[in-house]
Structures are given as C-alpha cells and as structure tokens.
Amino acid sequence: MNWYEKLNEYFPIEEMKSQEHMEMLLKEKSDVYYKDEGSYHVMMYAEFDTFLFIDYLYVSAKSRGQGLGHQLLERLKQKQKPIILEVEPIDYKDTDTQKRLRFYQREGFTHAQSIGFSRRSLATNEESQLEILYWSPSSEDEETIYKQMRKIYEDIHTYKDEEVYGQAYQSTEEVLSYDKKRDTDDIFGALKENA
C-alpha cells in the first residue's frame, strides 16, 4: 500500500485532499510542504517561518503503543515553533476519534476554543466541522493561531483547488472564524467526562 492509500484508508473522505493535490503541494510548494514516510507511518506537514501545520498523521495499527507518534511529534517540537492541526469532534461510535484526542492531550496540545472551522467537502458536498488543536513552546494566543490557520487555509488547503477539483473551496471568511466568546466546550473536557 502506498502512502496515499494508507492516508485514504484511515481518514474520512471529507477530510482528504486528492492525491493529485498532495503531489502538487509536494512538488510546487516543496519549500514548505513535506512528507515524512516510514514502514509504519505517514506524516504530511507544512513548515512556515513561525509555525508548523500537521496536515495528516497516520500511524499503522501494527505499531501503535510503541511511541512512534510521540517520536514524530518530538521531532517537530524540537523546531521550537507552534504546531497546529485539525481534528474531528469526538464521535462516540468511532473510538479512533477518542484515541487520537487522548494522544494529542498527552502530547500537550491545547484546544483553540475560539476558532471555528467548518467547510463544505468538495468530495461529498457536506459540511465538515473540525476543531483546531495547537502546541506551543511559548504562550501563543489563539488569535495568533487563528491568523496562522488562515495562512494554512489559503496557502495549503485551497492551493490550486479549481485546477485540481474543477471548483473552488469556500472563502477563508466563510470557513474560519475567531470569536473569544464562541460557545464550545474544551474538546479535552469531553474526554474526561467519558473516561
């Protein structure tokens, strides 16, 4: 199974970029977009001057519990930049969502509760709501993380979208919001309630 098939098998269709899109990013944005691949993992990430973004992190079920995910994140943490990623809300029918969240909680990630991220999938045409997690070596505020998420959306997620998919994703303003009073619970709090 190649790297794309591993990702495609693990992540929901509404969260997946096409293989063409990812290969285009790797080739045309090779100064910022990277693939870290091994026998038991695939990590797609972007590194900008002031932060990192994990687009996809897959660790094979065969190697889970052996510290591979921790090692991959440690390598990124050593760069001493905030690390941002998107996760789906807890789905109690899908235990993987809870396992993923517990993993990121152990790794010291924080839920950016003031950032809303909801976009229409070009694959399914359904709204997909994601939550933003971040780890920071210094005390980044959520407004800074929001500005960095805008850059991710504009430079990575929607890069040449019309060329690749035949249609454009929604505008940044439609997809991302920043509201200090956003009515959402800490995603990690929900884990404690269901422990």
PDB file of N, CA, C and O in Angstrom, residues 137-162:
ATOM      1  N   PRO A 137       5.668  26.204  22.187  1.00  0.00           N
ATOM      2  CA  PRO A 137       6.785  26.276  23.132  1.00  0.00           C
ATOM      3  C   PRO A 137       6.757  27.578  23.940  1.00  0.00           C
ATOM      4  O   PRO A 137       7.323  27.675  25.003  1.00  0.00           O
ATOM      5  N   SER A 138       6.101  28.576  23.380  1.00  0.00           N
ATOM      6  CA  SER A 138       5.892  29.829  24.105  1.00  0.00           C
ATOM      7  C   SER A 138       4.378  29.980  24.232  1.00  0.00           C
ATOM      8  O   SER A 138       3.628  29.165  23.720  1.00  0.00           O
ATOM      9  N   SER A 139       3.924  30.980  24.873  1.00  0.00           N
ATOM     10  CA  SER A 139       2.484  31.112  25.110  1.00  0.00           C
ATOM     11  C   SER A 139       1.794  31.846  23.963  1.00  0.00           C
ATOM     12  O   SER A 139       1.442  33.012  24.082  1.00  0.00           O
ATOM     13  N   GLU A 140       1.601  31.147  22.857  1.00  0.00           N
ATOM     14  CA  GLU A 140       0.884  31.749  21.726  1.00  0.00           C
ATOM     15  C   GLU A 140      -0.566  31.951  22.124  1.00  0.00           C
ATOM     16  O   GLU A 140      -1.155  31.095  22.774  1.00  0.00           O
ATOM     17  N   ASP A 141      -1.150  33.063  21.708  1.00  0.00           N
ATOM     18  CA  ASP A 141      -2.570  33.246  21.980  1.00  0.00           C
ATOM     19  C   ASP A 141      -3.372  32.709  20.798  1.00  0.00           C
ATOM     20  O   ASP A 141      -2.845  32.483  19.712  1.00  0.00           O
ATOM     21  N   GLU A 142      -4.650  32.499  21.022  1.00  0.00           N
ATOM     22  CA  GLU A 142      -5.481  31.888  19.984  1.00  0.00           C
ATOM     23  C   GLU A 142      -5.681  32.799  18.782  1.00  0.00           C
ATOM     24  O   GLU A 142      -5.890  32.315  17.679  1.00  0.00           O
ATOM     25  N   GLU A 143      -5.576  34.088  18.974  1.00  0.00           N
ATOM     26  CA  GLU A 143      -5.690  35.000  17.828  1.00  0.00           C
ATOM     27  C   GLU A 143      -4.526  34.793  16.860  1.00  0.00           C
ATOM     28  O   GLU A 143      -4.701  34.798  15.646  1.00  0.00           O
ATOM     29  N   THR A 144      -3.329  34.560  17.403  1.00  0.00           N
ATOM     30  CA  THR A 144      -2.161  34.264  16.560  1.00  0.00           C
ATOM     31  C   THR A 144      -2.368  32.945  15.827  1.00  0.00           C
ATOM     32  O   THR A 144      -2.087  32.836  14.628  1.00  0.00           O
ATOM     33  N   ILE A 145      -2.872  31.938  16.542  1.00  0.00           N
ATOM     34  CA  ILE A 145      -3.142  30.633  15.924  1.00  0.00           C
ATOM     35  C   ILE A 145      -4.176  30.795  14.807  1.00  0.00           C
ATOM     36  O   ILE A 145      -4.052  30.201  13.733  1.00  0.00           O
ATOM     37  N   TYR A 146      -5.189  31.615  15.037  1.00  0.00           N
ATOM     38  CA  TYR A 146      -6.214  31.878  14.025  1.00  0.00           C
ATOM     39  C   TYR A 146      -5.575  32.470  12.752  1.00  0.00           C
ATOM     40  O   TYR A 146      -5.873  32.031  11.639  1.00  0.00           O
ATOM     41  N   LYS A 147      -4.695  33.451  12.919  1.00  0.00           N
ATOM     42  CA  LYS A 147      -4.024  34.069  11.757  1.00  0.00           C
ATOM     43  C   LYS A 147      -3.190  33.033  11.011  1.00  0.00           C
ATOM     44  O   LYS A 147      -3.128  33.029   9.777  1.00  0.00           O
ATOM     45  N   GLN A 148      -2.560  32.138  11.761  1.00  0.00           N
ATOM     46  CA  GLN A 148      -1.763  31.082  11.131  1.00  0.00           C
ATOM     47  C   GLN A 148      -2.666  30.081  10.405  1.00  0.00           C
ATOM     48  O   GLN A 148      -2.327  29.606   9.320  1.00  0.00           O
ATOM     49  N   MET A 149      -3.835  29.796  10.973  1.00  0.00           N
ATOM     50  CA  MET A 149      -4.799  28.915  10.308  1.00  0.00           C
ATOM     51  C   MET A 149      -5.285  29.521   8.989  1.00  0.00           C
ATOM     52  O   MET A 149      -5.502  28.801   8.015  1.00  0.00           O
ATOM     53  N   ARG A 150      -5.447  30.826   8.963  1.00  0.00           N
ATOM     54  CA  ARG A 150      -5.835  31.499   7.710  1.00  0.00           C
ATOM     55  C   ARG A 150      -4.778  31.248   6.638  1.00  0.00           C
ATOM     56  O   ARG A 150      -5.106  30.956   5.485  1.00  0.00           O
ATOM     57  N   LYS A 151      -3.527  31.365   7.016  1.00  0.00           N
ATOM     58  CA  LYS A 151      -2.422  31.132   6.069  1.00  0.00           C
ATOM     59  C   LYS A 151      -2.440  29.679   5.578  1.00  0.00           C
ATOM     60  O   LYS A 151      -2.273  29.417   4.385  1.00  0.00           O
ATOM     61  N   ILE A 152      -2.678  28.748   6.496  1.00  0.00           N
ATOM     62  CA  ILE A 152      -2.760  27.330   6.128  1.00  0.00           C
ATOM     63  C   ILE A 152      -3.885  27.116   5.112  1.00  0.00           C
ATOM     64  O   ILE A 152      -3.704  26.452   4.091  1.00  0.00           O
ATOM     65  N   TYR A 153      -5.042  27.695   5.406  1.00  0.00           N
ATOM     66  CA  TYR A 153      -6.189  27.508   4.525  1.00  0.00           C
ATOM     67  C   TYR A 153      -5.913  28.082   3.135  1.00  0.00           C
ATOM     68  O   TYR A 153      -6.185  27.448   2.117  1.00  0.00           O
ATOM     69  N   GLU A 154      -5.315  29.272   3.102  1.00  0.00           N
ATOM     70  CA  GLU A 154      -5.084  29.951   1.826  1.00  0.00           C
ATOM     71  C   GLU A 154      -3.889  29.386   1.058  1.00  0.00           C
ATOM     72  O   GLU A 154      -3.918  29.306  -0.170  1.00  0.00           O
ATOM     73  N   ASP A 155      -2.834  28.973   1.764  1.00  0.00           N
ATOM     74  CA  ASP A 155      -1.614  28.508   1.089  1.00  0.00           C
ATOM     75  C   ASP A 155      -1.564  27.008   0.843  1.00  0.00           C
ATOM     76  O   ASP A 155      -0.858  26.551  -0.050  1.00  0.00           O
ATOM     77  N   ILE A 156      -2.275  26.234   1.665  1.00  0.00           N
ATOM     78  CA  ILE A 156      -2.207  24.774   1.561  1.00  0.00           C
ATOM     79  C   ILE A 156      -3.550  24.180   1.123  1.00  0.00           C
ATOM     80  O   ILE A 156      -3.664  23.569   0.070  1.00  0.00           O
ATOM     81  N   HIS A 157      -4.586  24.360   1.932  1.00  0.00           N
ATOM     82  CA  HIS A 157      -5.872  23.701   1.654  1.00  0.00           C
ATOM     83  C   HIS A 157      -6.476  24.098   0.313  1.00  0.00           C
ATOM     84  O   HIS A 157      -7.037  23.262  -0.383  1.00  0.00           O
ATOM     85  N   THR A 158      -6.413  25.371  -0.031  1.00  0.00           N
ATOM     86  CA  THR A 158      -7.073  25.817  -1.267  1.00  0.00           C
ATOM     87  C   THR A 158      -6.082  26.049  -2.413  1.00  0.00           C
ATOM     88  O   THR A 158      -6.463  26.597  -3.436  1.00  0.00           O
ATOM     89  N   TYR A 159      -4.855  25.595  -2.250  1.00  0.00           N
ATOM     90  CA  TYR A 159      -3.847  25.786  -3.300  1.00  0.00           C
ATOM     91  C   TYR A 159      -4.302  25.125  -4.606  1.00  0.00           C
ATOM     92  O   TYR A 159      -4.537  23.919  -4.654  1.00  0.00           O
ATOM     93  N   LYS A 160      -4.469  25.945  -5.647  1.00  0.00           N
ATOM     94  CA  LYS A 160      -4.876  25.481  -6.991  1.00  0.00           C
ATOM     95  C   LYS A 160      -6.104  24.569  -6.944  1.00  0.00           C
ATOM     96  O   LYS A 160      -6.230  23.617  -7.719  1.00  0.00           O
ATOM     97  N   ASP A 161      -7.027  24.850  -6.011  1.00  0.00           N
ATOM     98  CA  ASP A 161      -8.209  23.997  -5.846  1.00  0.00           C
ATOM     99  C   ASP A 161      -9.059  23.889  -7.111  1.00  0.00           C
ATOM    100  O   ASP A 161      -9.502  22.805  -7.477  1.00  0.00           O
ATOM    101  N   GLU A 162      -9.259  25.006  -7.795  1.00  0.00           N
ATOM    102  CA  GLU A 162     -10.089  24.955  -9.018  1.00  0.00           C
ATOM    103  C   GLU A 162      -9.434  24.089 -10.085  1.00  0.00           C
ATOM    104  O   GLU A 162     -10.107  23.328 -10.781  1.00  0.00           O
TER     105      GLU A 162
END
